[in-house]
Structures are given as structure tokens and as C-alpha cells.
Short mmCIF file of C-alpha atoms in Angstrom, two decimals:
data_model
loop_
_atom_site.label_atom_id
_atom_site.label_comp_id
_atom_site.label_asym_id
_atom_site.label_seq_id
_atom_site.Cartn_x
_atom_site.Cartn_y
_atom_site.Cartn_z
CA MET N 1 -17.66 -53.62 3.66
CA SER N 2 -14.75 -51.15 2.52
CA TRP N 3 -15.04 -47.85 0.48
CA LYS N 4 -11.57 -48.73 -0.67
CA ASP N 5 -12.77 -48.27 -4.81
CA GLU N 6 -13.67 -45.00 -3.73
CA ILE N 7 -10.83 -43.78 -1.94
CA ALA N 8 -9.22 -44.80 -5.20
CA HIS N 9 -11.05 -42.84 -7.27
CA LEU N 10 -11.21 -40.05 -5.13
CA ARG N 11 -7.49 -40.36 -5.34
CA LYS N 12 -7.45 -40.85 -9.01
CA ARG N 13 -9.86 -37.55 -9.41
CA GLN N 14 -6.86 -35.51 -7.00
CA ALA N 15 -4.32 -36.84 -9.29
CA LEU N 16 -6.16 -35.62 -12.52
CA ALA N 17 -6.73 -32.17 -11.11
CA HIS N 18 -2.91 -31.70 -11.01
CA ASN N 19 -2.22 -32.41 -14.00
CA MET N 20 -3.60 -28.80 -14.58
CA GLY N 21 -4.61 -27.58 -18.38
CA GLY N 22 -2.34 -30.88 -19.15
CA ALA N 23 1.20 -31.24 -20.33
CA GLU N 24 0.91 -28.59 -23.56
CA LYS N 25 -0.42 -26.31 -21.44
CA LEU N 26 1.82 -26.58 -18.71
CA ALA N 27 5.07 -26.69 -21.18
CA ARG N 28 3.71 -23.52 -22.61
CA GLN N 29 3.78 -21.73 -19.02
CA LYS N 30 6.90 -22.53 -18.88
CA ALA N 31 8.22 -21.54 -21.38
CA ALA N 32 6.84 -18.05 -21.20
CA GLY N 33 8.90 -18.03 -17.97
CA ARG N 34 6.09 -17.98 -15.65
CA LEU N 35 5.76 -21.00 -12.91
CA ASN N 36 2.34 -22.79 -13.10
CA VAL N 37 -0.44 -22.87 -10.06
CA ARG N 38 1.07 -25.22 -8.26
CA GLU N 39 4.23 -24.31 -8.38
CA ARG N 40 3.74 -20.79 -6.93
CA LEU N 41 1.63 -22.38 -4.26
CA ASP N 42 4.76 -24.35 -2.89
CA LEU N 43 6.40 -21.66 -3.03
CA LEU N 44 4.56 -19.60 -1.12
CA LEU N 45 3.53 -21.49 1.91
CA ASP N 46 5.32 -23.60 4.29
CA PRO N 47 6.33 -26.97 3.02
CA GLY N 48 3.28 -29.00 3.80
CA SER N 49 0.54 -26.47 4.77
CA PHE N 50 -1.40 -26.25 2.02
CA ARG N 51 -5.00 -27.42 2.74
CA GLU N 52 -6.89 -27.12 -0.33
CA ILE N 53 -10.45 -27.10 -0.64
CA GLY N 54 -12.57 -28.05 -3.75
CA SER N 55 -9.77 -30.38 -4.76
CA LEU N 56 -12.54 -32.40 -7.34
CA THR N 57 -13.85 -29.46 -8.56
CA GLY N 58 -13.97 -29.31 -12.59
CA LYS N 59 -15.37 -31.19 -15.42
CA ALA N 60 -15.35 -35.23 -15.71
CA ARG N 61 -15.58 -36.60 -19.40
CA THR N 62 -17.50 -40.22 -19.49
CA ASN N 63 -17.35 -42.81 -22.27
CA ALA N 64 -20.16 -44.16 -24.45
CA GLU N 65 -21.10 -46.46 -21.24
CA GLY N 66 -20.87 -43.78 -18.67
CA GLY N 67 -17.68 -44.59 -17.27
CA PHE N 68 -15.04 -42.54 -15.64
CA GLU N 69 -12.72 -41.65 -18.63
CA GLY N 70 -10.56 -38.11 -17.29
CA PHE N 71 -11.22 -35.22 -15.39
CA SER N 72 -10.39 -31.36 -16.08
CA PRO N 73 -9.99 -29.61 -13.02
CA ALA N 74 -11.36 -26.10 -12.37
CA ASN N 75 -9.06 -23.40 -13.00
CA CYS N 76 -9.50 -21.61 -9.56
CA ILE N 77 -7.47 -23.17 -6.44
CA PHE N 78 -8.15 -21.89 -2.93
CA GLY N 79 -7.66 -22.80 0.58
CA ARG N 80 -5.58 -22.28 3.52
CA GLY N 81 -2.10 -22.77 4.68
CA THR N 82 0.99 -20.76 6.91
CA VAL N 83 3.21 -18.31 5.87
CA ARG N 84 6.04 -18.64 8.54
CA GLY N 85 3.74 -20.52 10.42
CA ARG N 86 0.96 -17.74 10.47
CA PRO N 87 -2.35 -19.35 9.15
CA VAL N 88 -3.60 -17.53 5.33
CA ALA N 89 -6.11 -18.06 3.05
CA VAL N 90 -4.82 -18.16 -0.62
CA VAL N 91 -6.83 -18.30 -4.06
CA ALA N 92 -4.94 -18.36 -7.07
CA ASP N 93 -5.63 -18.77 -11.21
CA ASP N 94 -4.46 -21.55 -13.28
CA PHE N 95 -3.83 -19.95 -16.54
CA THR N 96 -3.27 -23.35 -18.06
CA VAL N 97 -6.89 -23.59 -17.80
CA ARG N 98 -8.79 -21.04 -20.58
CA GLY N 99 -6.40 -18.77 -19.53
CA GLY N 100 -7.64 -18.07 -16.03
CA ALA N 101 -11.06 -17.05 -17.50
CA ALA N 102 -14.14 -17.55 -15.10
CA ASP N 103 -16.44 -19.10 -17.52
CA ALA N 104 -13.46 -21.94 -17.11
CA ALA N 105 -14.21 -21.48 -13.47
CA ILE N 106 -16.54 -22.55 -10.80
CA VAL N 107 -17.34 -18.92 -9.40
CA GLU N 108 -18.12 -20.33 -6.02
CA LYS N 109 -14.85 -21.11 -5.54
CA GLN N 110 -13.75 -17.65 -5.48
CA ILE N 111 -16.76 -16.45 -3.24
CA GLU N 112 -15.79 -19.36 -0.98
CA ALA N 113 -12.34 -18.20 -0.88
CA GLU N 114 -12.91 -14.42 0.54
CA LYS N 115 -15.37 -15.69 2.61
CA MET N 116 -13.00 -18.24 4.16
CA ALA N 117 -11.09 -15.47 4.91
CA GLY N 118 -13.03 -12.59 5.88
CA GLU N 119 -15.02 -15.05 8.21
CA LEU N 120 -12.21 -16.62 9.76
CA GLY N 121 -10.25 -14.37 10.53
CA LEU N 122 -7.57 -15.05 8.08
CA PRO N 123 -5.26 -12.82 5.86
CA LEU N 124 -6.14 -13.32 2.12
CA ILE N 125 -3.28 -13.44 -0.77
CA ARG N 126 -4.20 -13.76 -4.09
CA LEU N 127 -2.32 -15.22 -6.97
CA ILE N 128 -3.60 -13.39 -10.16
CA GLU N 129 -2.91 -14.62 -13.72
CA GLY N 130 -5.80 -14.35 -16.63
CA THR N 131 -9.23 -12.32 -16.75
CA GLY N 132 -11.32 -13.55 -13.96
CA GLY N 133 -14.43 -12.18 -15.56
CA GLY N 134 -16.67 -13.16 -18.04
CA GLY N 135 -14.48 -14.88 -20.29
CA SER N 136 -14.44 -14.69 -23.60
CA VAL N 137 -17.70 -13.82 -26.32
CA LYS N 138 -17.96 -17.77 -27.03
CA SER N 139 -19.15 -17.82 -23.55
CA ILE N 140 -22.52 -16.96 -25.27
CA LEU N 141 -22.71 -19.74 -27.37
CA ASP N 142 -22.07 -22.50 -24.80
CA MET N 143 -24.61 -20.37 -22.26
CA GLY N 144 -27.20 -19.87 -25.66
CA ALA N 145 -27.85 -16.23 -24.33
CA SER N 146 -26.09 -13.19 -23.21
CA TYR N 147 -26.37 -12.08 -19.71
CA VAL N 148 -26.59 -8.62 -17.30
CA PRO N 149 -23.19 -8.88 -16.17
CA PHE N 150 -22.17 -8.76 -12.06
CA ASN N 151 -19.16 -9.24 -10.12
CA PRO N 152 -18.67 -12.58 -8.47
CA ALA N 153 -17.97 -12.07 -4.74
CA TRP N 154 -17.62 -8.61 -5.22
CA ASP N 155 -19.47 -8.18 -1.90
CA GLN N 156 -17.00 -9.85 -0.14
CA VAL N 157 -14.07 -8.53 -1.86
CA VAL N 158 -14.97 -5.04 -0.61
CA ALA N 159 -15.45 -6.14 2.93
CA ASN N 160 -12.60 -8.28 3.31
CA LEU N 161 -10.86 -4.21 2.44
CA GLU N 162 -12.05 -3.74 6.26
CA ARG N 163 -11.50 -7.07 7.45
CA VAL N 164 -8.59 -8.09 6.89
CA PRO N 165 -5.39 -7.64 5.48
CA VAL N 166 -6.05 -8.72 1.26
CA VAL N 167 -2.78 -9.01 -0.71
CA SER N 168 -2.86 -9.14 -4.58
CA LEU N 169 0.33 -10.70 -6.78
CA ALA N 170 0.01 -9.83 -10.54
CA LEU N 171 2.07 -12.67 -11.85
CA GLY N 172 0.78 -12.72 -15.76
CA PRO N 173 -1.30 -11.20 -18.17
CA VAL N 174 -4.46 -9.64 -15.98
CA ALA N 175 -7.91 -8.13 -17.52
CA GLY N 176 -11.26 -6.54 -16.42
CA LEU N 177 -12.19 -8.42 -13.50
CA GLY N 178 -9.28 -10.14 -12.60
CA ALA N 179 -7.30 -6.09 -12.61
CA ALA N 180 -10.00 -4.87 -10.37
CA ARG N 181 -9.19 -7.73 -7.72
CA ALA N 182 -5.69 -7.11 -7.69
CA VAL N 183 -5.87 -3.52 -6.99
CA SER N 184 -9.18 -3.84 -4.39
CA SER N 185 -6.09 -5.03 -2.10
CA HIS N 186 -3.98 -3.41 0.20
CA TYR N 187 -0.96 -4.16 -1.34
CA CYS N 188 -0.81 -5.30 -5.04
CA VAL N 189 2.46 -6.41 -6.87
CA MET N 190 3.91 -7.03 -10.08
CA VAL N 191 6.46 -8.88 -12.22
CA LYS N 192 8.56 -6.72 -14.09
CA GLY N 193 8.62 -7.78 -17.75
CA GLN N 194 5.92 -10.76 -16.87
CA SER N 195 2.74 -9.32 -15.44
CA GLN N 196 0.54 -7.36 -17.33
CA MET N 197 -2.79 -5.26 -15.77
CA PHE N 198 -5.27 -3.52 -17.92
CA ILE N 199 -9.12 -3.18 -17.92
CA ALA N 200 -9.32 -4.68 -21.70
CA GLY N 201 -6.25 -6.72 -23.43
CA PRO N 202 -4.72 -5.45 -26.81
CA PRO N 203 -7.39 -7.15 -28.62
CA VAL N 204 -10.42 -5.64 -27.67
CA VAL N 205 -8.06 -2.31 -27.52
CA ALA N 206 -7.30 -2.79 -31.29
CA GLY N 207 -11.27 -2.29 -31.84
CA VAL N 208 -11.15 1.05 -30.36
CA GLY N 209 -7.89 2.41 -32.88
CA GLU N 210 -5.07 1.39 -30.47
CA HIS N 211 -2.38 -1.44 -31.45
CA VAL N 212 -0.16 -1.97 -28.80
CA SER N 213 1.61 -4.50 -27.14
CA LYS N 214 1.01 -5.82 -23.60
CA GLU N 215 3.68 -4.00 -22.19
CA GLU N 216 2.76 -1.19 -23.71
CA LEU N 217 -0.81 -1.38 -22.53
CA GLY N 218 -0.25 -2.52 -18.80
CA GLY N 219 3.33 -3.44 -17.98
CA SER N 220 5.15 -3.23 -14.38
CA ASP N 221 6.53 0.03 -15.47
CA LEU N 222 3.19 1.93 -16.55
CA GLN N 223 0.81 0.83 -13.26
CA LEU N 224 3.56 1.60 -11.12
CA ALA N 225 3.57 5.38 -11.99
CA ALA N 226 -0.36 5.26 -11.95
CA GLY N 227 -0.58 3.80 -8.54
CA ALA N 228 -2.82 0.69 -10.24
CA ALA N 229 0.16 -1.33 -8.39
CA ASP N 230 2.24 -0.54 -5.19
CA ASP N 231 5.61 -2.36 -6.00
CA ALA N 232 7.21 -4.39 -8.87
CA TYR N 233 10.27 -7.14 -8.53
CA ALA N 234 12.06 -9.63 -10.68
CA SER N 235 10.75 -12.62 -10.36
CA GLU N 236 7.65 -14.54 -8.78
CA ALA N 237 9.98 -15.65 -5.35
CA ASP N 238 10.97 -11.96 -4.90
CA ALA N 239 7.21 -10.99 -4.95
CA MET N 240 5.93 -13.44 -2.70
CA GLU N 241 9.26 -12.18 -0.08
CA ALA N 242 7.37 -8.75 -0.89
CA ALA N 243 3.85 -10.52 0.43
CA ARG N 244 5.28 -12.27 3.28
CA TRP N 245 7.14 -8.63 4.85
CA PHE N 246 3.97 -7.10 4.07
CA LEU N 247 1.99 -9.22 6.21
CA SER N 248 4.03 -9.44 8.83
CA TYR N 249 3.72 -6.03 9.89
CA LEU N 250 -0.40 -6.42 10.07
CA PRO N 251 -2.69 -8.31 12.52
CA ASP N 252 -4.83 -11.68 11.13
CA MET N 253 -7.67 -9.08 11.40
CA ALA N 254 -9.14 -5.54 11.51
CA GLY N 255 -9.31 -4.75 15.43
CA ASP N 256 -6.48 -7.18 16.57
CA ALA N 257 -3.23 -5.96 17.31
CA ALA N 258 -0.30 -6.59 15.20
CA ASP N 259 2.37 -8.84 16.59
CA ARG N 260 5.34 -7.24 18.34
CA THR N 261 9.02 -8.85 17.21
CA PRO N 262 11.81 -9.42 19.62
CA PRO N 263 12.88 -5.89 19.84
CA SER N 264 16.91 -5.79 18.48
CA ASP N 265 17.72 -2.47 17.94
CA ASP N 266 18.62 -0.41 21.30
CA PRO N 267 15.00 1.92 21.42
CA ALA N 268 17.54 4.84 23.40
CA ARG N 269 20.10 5.06 20.40
CA ILE N 270 21.06 8.57 18.74
CA ASP N 271 22.28 9.43 15.70
CA GLU N 272 24.97 12.54 15.91
CA SER N 273 25.09 12.59 11.80
CA LEU N 274 21.14 13.84 11.92
CA ARG N 275 22.28 17.47 13.56
CA GLU N 276 23.56 18.05 10.00
CA ILE N 277 21.47 16.21 7.09
CA VAL N 278 19.48 19.24 6.58
CA PRO N 279 20.87 21.56 4.37
CA ARG N 280 20.66 25.43 6.16
CA ASP N 281 19.53 26.68 2.43
CA LYS N 282 16.15 25.86 1.88
CA ARG N 283 16.72 25.49 -1.63
CA PHE N 284 19.27 22.34 -1.51
CA GLY N 285 16.90 18.68 -0.33
CA TYR N 286 18.60 15.80 1.43
CA ASP N 287 17.84 12.13 1.98
CA MET N 288 14.21 11.68 4.34
CA ARG N 289 14.99 7.98 3.58
CA ALA N 290 18.22 8.02 5.21
CA ILE N 291 16.67 9.81 8.23
CA LEU N 292 13.92 6.68 8.34
CA ASN N 293 16.52 4.31 8.90
CA THR N 294 18.69 5.52 11.36
CA THR N 295 15.12 6.66 13.40
CA LEU N 296 13.35 3.55 13.14
CA ASP N 297 14.29 0.20 13.75
CA GLU N 298 17.50 -0.95 12.05
CA GLY N 299 15.90 -2.99 8.74
CA SER N 300 12.38 -2.93 9.19
CA VAL N 301 11.42 -0.27 6.78
CA PHE N 302 9.17 -1.55 4.04
CA GLU N 303 8.62 1.47 1.82
CA MET N 304 5.65 0.81 -0.82
CA GLY N 305 4.58 2.50 -3.65
CA ARG N 306 7.57 4.06 -4.31
CA HIS N 307 6.74 5.38 -8.18
CA PHE N 308 3.55 7.27 -7.73
CA GLY N 309 2.89 10.56 -5.77
CA SER N 310 6.57 10.22 -5.19
CA SER N 311 6.80 14.12 -3.26
CA VAL N 312 5.91 11.76 -0.72
CA ILE N 313 7.26 8.40 1.26
CA THR N 314 4.78 5.68 2.63
CA ALA N 315 6.74 2.89 4.61
CA LEU N 316 5.56 0.32 7.02
CA ALA N 317 8.20 -0.16 9.70
CA ARG N 318 9.17 -0.85 13.37
CA LEU N 319 10.08 0.66 16.54
CA ASP N 320 11.23 -0.96 19.33
CA GLY N 321 9.62 -3.99 17.31
CA TRP N 322 6.18 -2.49 17.51
CA PRO N 323 4.91 -1.98 13.97
CA VAL N 324 4.00 1.38 12.91
CA ALA N 325 2.57 3.48 9.48
CA VAL N 326 5.38 5.54 7.71
CA LEU N 327 4.30 8.77 6.23
CA ALA N 328 7.56 11.34 5.22
CA SER N 329 7.73 14.19 2.53
CA ASN N 330 10.70 13.67 0.15
CA PRO N 331 12.53 16.84 -0.16
CA ASN N 332 14.29 16.12 -3.14
CA VAL N 333 10.56 15.79 -5.16
CA TYR N 334 9.17 18.72 -5.50
CA GLY N 335 10.57 19.87 -2.21
CA GLY N 336 8.64 17.57 -0.34
CA GLY N 337 4.96 19.55 -2.25
CA TRP N 338 2.09 17.73 -2.29
CA THR N 339 0.38 16.48 -5.81
CA ALA N 340 -2.68 15.16 -7.30
CA GLU N 341 -1.20 11.55 -7.31
CA ALA N 342 0.71 12.36 -3.53
CA ALA N 343 -2.70 13.13 -2.04
CA GLN N 344 -4.51 9.99 -3.57
CA LYS N 345 -1.21 7.54 -1.83
CA ILE N 346 -2.02 9.23 1.27
CA LEU N 347 -5.45 8.62 1.44
CA ARG N 348 -5.10 4.89 0.61
CA PHE N 349 -2.46 4.52 2.97
CA VAL N 350 -3.95 6.54 6.47
CA ASP N 351 -6.72 4.65 5.31
CA LEU N 352 -4.77 1.34 5.91
CA ALA N 353 -3.12 2.59 9.09
CA GLU N 354 -6.80 3.67 10.17
CA THR N 355 -8.19 -0.18 9.46
CA PHE N 356 -5.48 -2.10 10.96
CA ARG N 357 -4.70 -0.01 14.24
CA LEU N 358 -1.37 0.95 13.02
CA PRO N 359 0.11 4.00 14.89
CA VAL N 360 1.10 6.76 12.47
CA VAL N 361 4.85 8.80 12.65
CA HIS N 362 4.57 11.54 10.03
CA PHE N 363 7.78 13.14 9.05
CA VAL N 364 6.90 16.46 7.71
CA ASP N 365 9.06 18.83 4.90
CA VAL N 366 5.81 20.49 3.52
CA PRO N 367 6.14 23.63 1.19
CA GLY N 368 2.79 23.11 0.66
CA PHE N 369 0.19 22.22 -2.76
CA VAL N 370 2.21 22.06 -5.71
CA ILE N 371 1.20 25.16 -7.62
CA GLY N 372 0.15 25.63 -11.24
CA THR N 373 -1.51 24.55 -14.39
CA ARG N 374 -0.99 21.40 -14.53
CA ALA N 375 -1.67 21.12 -10.64
CA GLU N 376 -5.18 22.50 -11.39
CA ARG N 377 -5.58 20.45 -14.19
CA ALA N 378 -4.97 17.28 -11.55
CA GLY N 379 -7.41 18.57 -9.70
CA THR N 380 -4.54 18.70 -6.69
CA ILE N 381 -6.87 20.85 -4.27
CA ARG N 382 -10.24 18.24 -4.10
CA HIS N 383 -7.44 15.17 -3.82
CA GLY N 384 -5.77 16.96 -1.25
CA ALA N 385 -8.89 17.91 0.71
CA ARG N 386 -10.07 14.07 0.55
CA ALA N 387 -6.18 13.39 1.85
CA LEU N 388 -6.71 16.18 4.64
CA SER N 389 -10.09 14.25 5.62
CA ALA N 390 -8.64 10.86 5.89
CA ILE N 391 -5.96 12.10 8.54
CA TYR N 392 -8.99 14.31 10.50
CA GLN N 393 -11.00 11.24 10.59
CA ALA N 394 -8.09 8.42 11.67
CA SER N 395 -8.52 7.74 15.05
CA VAL N 396 -4.69 5.75 15.71
CA PRO N 397 -2.25 7.58 17.51
CA TRP N 398 -0.39 10.14 15.76
CA CYS N 399 3.30 11.86 16.22
CA THR N 400 4.69 14.10 13.95
CA MET N 401 8.01 15.24 13.38
CA LEU N 402 8.46 18.77 11.81
CA ILE N 403 11.95 18.42 10.21
CA ARG N 404 11.80 21.39 8.40
CA LYS N 405 8.73 23.02 5.98
CA ALA N 406 5.19 23.19 6.79
CA TYR N 407 3.51 25.87 5.10
CA GLY N 408 -0.59 26.32 4.17
CA VAL N 409 -3.46 23.65 4.17
CA ALA N 410 -0.68 20.43 2.96
CA GLY N 411 1.43 21.65 5.82
CA ALA N 412 -1.25 21.79 8.38
CA ALA N 413 -2.32 18.56 7.37
CA MET N 414 0.68 16.95 9.55
CA MET N 415 -1.91 15.98 11.98
CA ASP N 416 -5.62 16.30 13.06
CA HIS N 417 -4.56 19.79 15.60
CA THR N 418 -8.18 18.74 17.26
CA ARG N 419 -6.46 16.39 19.05
CA PHE N 420 -3.47 15.82 21.72
CA ARG N 421 -0.41 17.08 19.61
CA TYR N 422 1.97 14.52 20.42
CA ARG N 423 4.70 16.40 18.11
CA TYR N 424 8.22 17.75 18.15
CA ALA N 425 10.28 19.72 15.57
CA TRP N 426 13.92 20.41 14.43
CA PRO N 427 15.53 23.19 14.78
CA SER N 428 15.27 23.44 11.36
CA GLY N 429 11.47 24.11 11.42
CA ASP N 430 10.53 26.51 8.98
CA TRP N 431 6.17 27.13 9.13
CA GLY N 432 3.96 29.87 8.02
CA SER N 433 1.01 30.27 5.89
CA LEU N 434 3.10 30.94 2.69
CA PRO N 435 6.98 30.47 2.51
CA LEU N 436 8.43 34.13 2.27
CA GLU N 437 9.79 33.40 -0.53
CA GLY N 438 6.81 34.87 -3.01
CA GLY N 439 4.50 35.59 0.42
CA VAL N 440 5.89 38.83 1.13
CA GLU N 441 5.36 39.65 -2.51
CA ALA N 442 1.85 38.72 -2.18
CA ALA N 443 1.58 40.18 1.01
CA PHE N 444 2.83 43.95 0.48
CA LYS N 445 1.94 44.08 -3.13
CA SER N 446 0.53 47.90 -2.86
CA VAL N 447 3.00 48.75 -0.72
CA LEU N 448 5.65 47.44 -2.79
CA ALA N 449 4.03 49.37 -5.89
CA THR N 450 4.54 52.70 -4.39
CA ALA N 451 7.38 52.39 -2.97
CA GLU N 452 10.80 54.44 -4.30
CA ASP N 453 12.87 51.07 -4.21
CA PRO N 454 10.79 48.45 -3.96
CA GLU N 455 13.56 45.62 -4.40
CA ALA N 456 15.52 47.29 -1.10
CA LEU N 457 12.15 47.36 0.92
CA LYS N 458 11.60 44.12 -0.11
CA GLU N 459 14.64 42.67 1.14
CA GLU N 460 13.93 44.90 4.50
CA LEU N 461 10.57 43.18 5.09
CA ARG N 462 11.85 39.41 4.33
CA THR N 463 14.90 40.24 7.09
CA ARG N 464 11.93 41.41 9.40
CA MET N 465 10.06 38.38 8.51
CA ARG N 466 13.10 36.53 8.81
CA ASP N 467 13.49 37.16 12.28
CA LEU N 468 10.21 36.50 13.50
CA SER N 469 10.10 33.64 11.66
CA ASP N 470 12.41 32.22 14.30
CA PRO N 471 11.07 28.44 15.66
CA PHE N 472 12.05 29.53 18.94
CA LYS N 473 9.75 32.22 18.92
CA THR N 474 6.90 30.15 17.91
CA ALA N 475 8.52 27.68 21.06
CA GLU N 476 8.04 30.53 23.60
CA ARG N 477 4.19 30.55 22.68
CA PHE N 478 3.71 27.31 22.81
CA TRP N 479 2.54 27.18 18.79
CA ILE N 480 4.86 24.32 18.76
CA GLU N 481 5.26 21.67 21.63
CA GLU N 482 8.73 20.89 21.51
CA ILE N 483 12.38 21.45 19.68
CA ILE N 484 14.45 18.77 19.84
CA ASP N 485 18.20 18.00 19.16
CA PRO N 486 17.21 15.60 15.61
CA ALA N 487 19.80 13.16 17.28
CA ASP N 488 17.13 12.53 20.02
CA THR N 489 14.89 11.70 17.92
CA ARG N 490 14.49 7.97 17.65
CA PRO N 491 14.01 7.53 21.24
CA LEU N 492 11.31 10.09 21.46
CA LEU N 493 9.57 7.60 18.51
CA THR N 494 10.64 4.51 20.81
CA GLU N 495 8.84 6.49 23.67
CA PHE N 496 5.60 7.07 21.48
CA ALA N 497 5.12 3.46 20.44
CA ASN N 498 5.65 1.68 23.51
CA LEU N 499 3.25 4.56 25.00
CA THR N 500 0.28 4.06 22.38
CA ALA N 501 0.99 0.30 22.17
CA LYS N 502 -2.12 -0.38 24.53
CA LEU N 503 -4.03 1.46 21.84
CA ARG N 504 -3.70 -0.77 19.06
CA THR N 505 -7.15 -2.57 19.08
CA ARG N 506 -10.65 -1.33 18.92
CA ASP N 507 -13.99 -2.40 19.57
CA LYS N 508 -16.28 -0.88 16.40
CA PRO N 509 -15.17 -0.29 13.18
CA GLY N 510 -13.31 2.59 11.70
CA THR N 511 -13.48 4.62 8.41
CA ARG N 512 -14.25 2.69 5.66
CA TYR N 513 -11.25 1.94 3.33
CA ARG N 514 -11.31 3.26 -0.45
CA PRO N 515 -8.82 1.24 -2.31
#
């Protein structure tokens, strides 16, 4: 006895599922310049590695006699595959079936995809296009009643942020729960001019009197500036390559150590040009990214979130092959001062480092919080205090390089000072409670008010304070642990990465990740 007929029927159903939403919908997807879901899986994963789960999920059509007539697949596809030989879980929306809406999906597929990643310790990649939520109001007609809203799989979405690396790629219009899934990840990527992300789309927004296009409402430029998306790329291929690069710095699951790549850059390499990169005039900025590129392994700097909180740089990189999390001030934006947005960016990035046990290297040039009415309206001090709390809650190894300024509460956030202070300063170091440029007026206000020549007294006080602010006087008291030749920065950082390699794993959960 053979099961040949049943196996043939199985293959027929699977072949029909590969037709997705049908020729017309596929043509419309192509005309919009977007890949279909099967093409995306082929592009993302190693050739032939995708193992689909739920390939028969959908709705069969039968004729009057009850015979099989056709098949419409669910619009959620998931399974496992490999990325550069590394096993991953992947879940993808099929926009050609009811625009990716959940009322055309089998909700258990999304749930199982999240569970598979979390329980098997597999990095999770979400390819999102559509609402991913409760569908349209037409659902009420199909169900015969309305329902109290709930978010399918949300317990698993939240849990996975602390279990495995999660990457979301928004590859077309993404609304509602789909947008919430996109941002509830460690790295969220969009495609320029092709993907948009919003709470509700233009037709719904029109109901409150605002008439805008999809791009105006939630295009990549807007979402990058808002910090909802981390990066945007020119094509789906580029976005997927960024996802692969991001994952290469992280372990398969929280608690494990991320892989070290074979070192390709001399750990003892020095760069004498660093001795001249910081201007003597503190009013001028310099290229912090140039410092990162020459002190970290060549070609390893992967910056994220460049367009949000731009006074701070966040990146993943390598030191002698070891992955590290990099925080750096950007003196060319607000002088490196912390804004509310920068503080939010720091908090989330420190949580990422803590979740996956990445040692942090912090390049500091912070004049303090950005001040003024706009900063106060943005709640900068509260956001700043939250970022400071994240730094003090972190237990990962931490090395600070004081490049120039460190003033006030934000300057003190260079590290948790109660831990071992693995810290170096360049000779350009300049620190204190307030910069001299405004601090003298504040500290000596009453004295200056009664002086015969306030300007002369002000200059005299500044001169005395500048003498006392010499970083070598700080070093004499061991208030800074070591002042170094800037050219020696890389050898010291690679030493830190190797010395802390044994601290990259953990047995118990750390601080909860906050998306």
C-alpha cells in the first residue's frame, strides 16, 4: 500500500501556496518596486536553507461535490534558515494576501515564530509589510461581532527582547500592530521611498482632519528623525545586508558570548595623527568618527541611529576581533551635549549592550545637558536621569576614554563611578561641574556685582581657574586614573577587550530591555 496520491496532493497544495496572492497581486507588488515574500526569503537566507513551518496553512476551496478546487495561503510565512551559515528564525508578511492584515492570517503562526526563536535560542528576523493587526472594520462582518482588542504573540515579542537578537525590516507600508512589532526589536530598518511606518494610515488619519500621503505621514526620513527606526537603506538588499551585519556582533541568545572573528588588524597599531585631532580652541569641534575608525578594528564600525539624538554616536564594532558596544560624543552637534533624544538613544543602546553582554567603550566629550526652554519642554533632565540610571544599572565591562570635556551631570554619566574605573584621559581633557565660560559668572555673581572693574576681575578669575583645571593636577590627586598619549588609544582598548573576554557570559538575567 502506498501513500503516493496523498503525497502528490501535499505537493500540489504546497505549489499553490507558492502562488501567494495570485498573478495579479504579484504583478502589483512588482510594479510598486517591492519584492514578494518568497523573493525576500531567498534574498535574505543562504540558498536552499529555508525550512518552512506551516506550509499548508490557509483556506482550501472545494467544489459542489466537496472536491478540492484551490487553495489560498495564509499571509504569514515562517520557518528557520541560515544567514552566512548561522541558524536563524524568520517570520514574514505576504502583502499580496489581504495587504498583510491579520484577518487574513492564522495568528498562531506569528506566535509560534516568536516561540521558536525564544525557546531554541535563534536570532529572529521579521520581514514586515502590512498591518499585522486586526485587519479592517470589514472583519466585523466576517465574524458577526466586534471583539475586545488584544495583541497576538505580544508576550513572546516582549520576552524575546531579553532572550535573542531581534531584527525587524519594514519593507513596505507598515501600520498598527505591524509598526509596533517593527519598533519592538533591537534593530529596526526601513527602505527609503518604499516603506512607511505609522500608527494608522492616511485614510484613518483623514478622519481626524489631516490629509497626508503615506510618505508624509510615516516615511523613513520622518521615522529616522523620530528614533522609531534605526536606519534606512536604498534597497531591500541593502537593508538585509545591514541586518546580517548587525547580527554578526551578537550571540545567538542572551547569556552566551558573541563570536570573536579572526583578528585582521594589528592590536598594537598606533596613530600619531590623534595627537592633533582635538583643537586647542574648545569652541571648535572635530571628527569623532575618525577617532572611532582608527582606534577600532579597521572596517568594523557599524553605526546605528545616526539621525536621532545626533550629539551621541552609537555603534557596534570590534577590538582585536572581539565585538564591543561603542558610545561616543559627537562634538559637531550641540558640542556633544545631551539632548532628550540623545538620552533616549543612550538608554536603549546601553540596554542592548547589557542584554547581550557586550563590553562598552565610551569616548567622552560632553559639555553637559543642552540647556534652554526647548530642552526643558522636552523633559531633558528626566530622560537624562533615565539614561544615567541605565549606565549605573549596567554590569558589563566598561572602559571610558575622556577625549575632551566632561561637565555636570551628563559628563558624570561617562561611567558608573562606584565600579572599578577602567578609564583613560587624553591631555586635552577638560572637566568640572560647569565650563569656565559660564561658571565664573554664576559662581562669583555677587563679587562681580560689587567689583570696580568686573571684566578685569572676571578675566583674572578665569586665568586662575584655567591653571587649576590643568588635567595633570587632577592626575596628581588620582582623580583621573591615567593620562595617555592619544596615539596609544588603540593598544589600550584592545587590551581591555581581551582582558574582559571572560566576562561576556552570564548565568542570570540582567536589566530588562526597554524598546
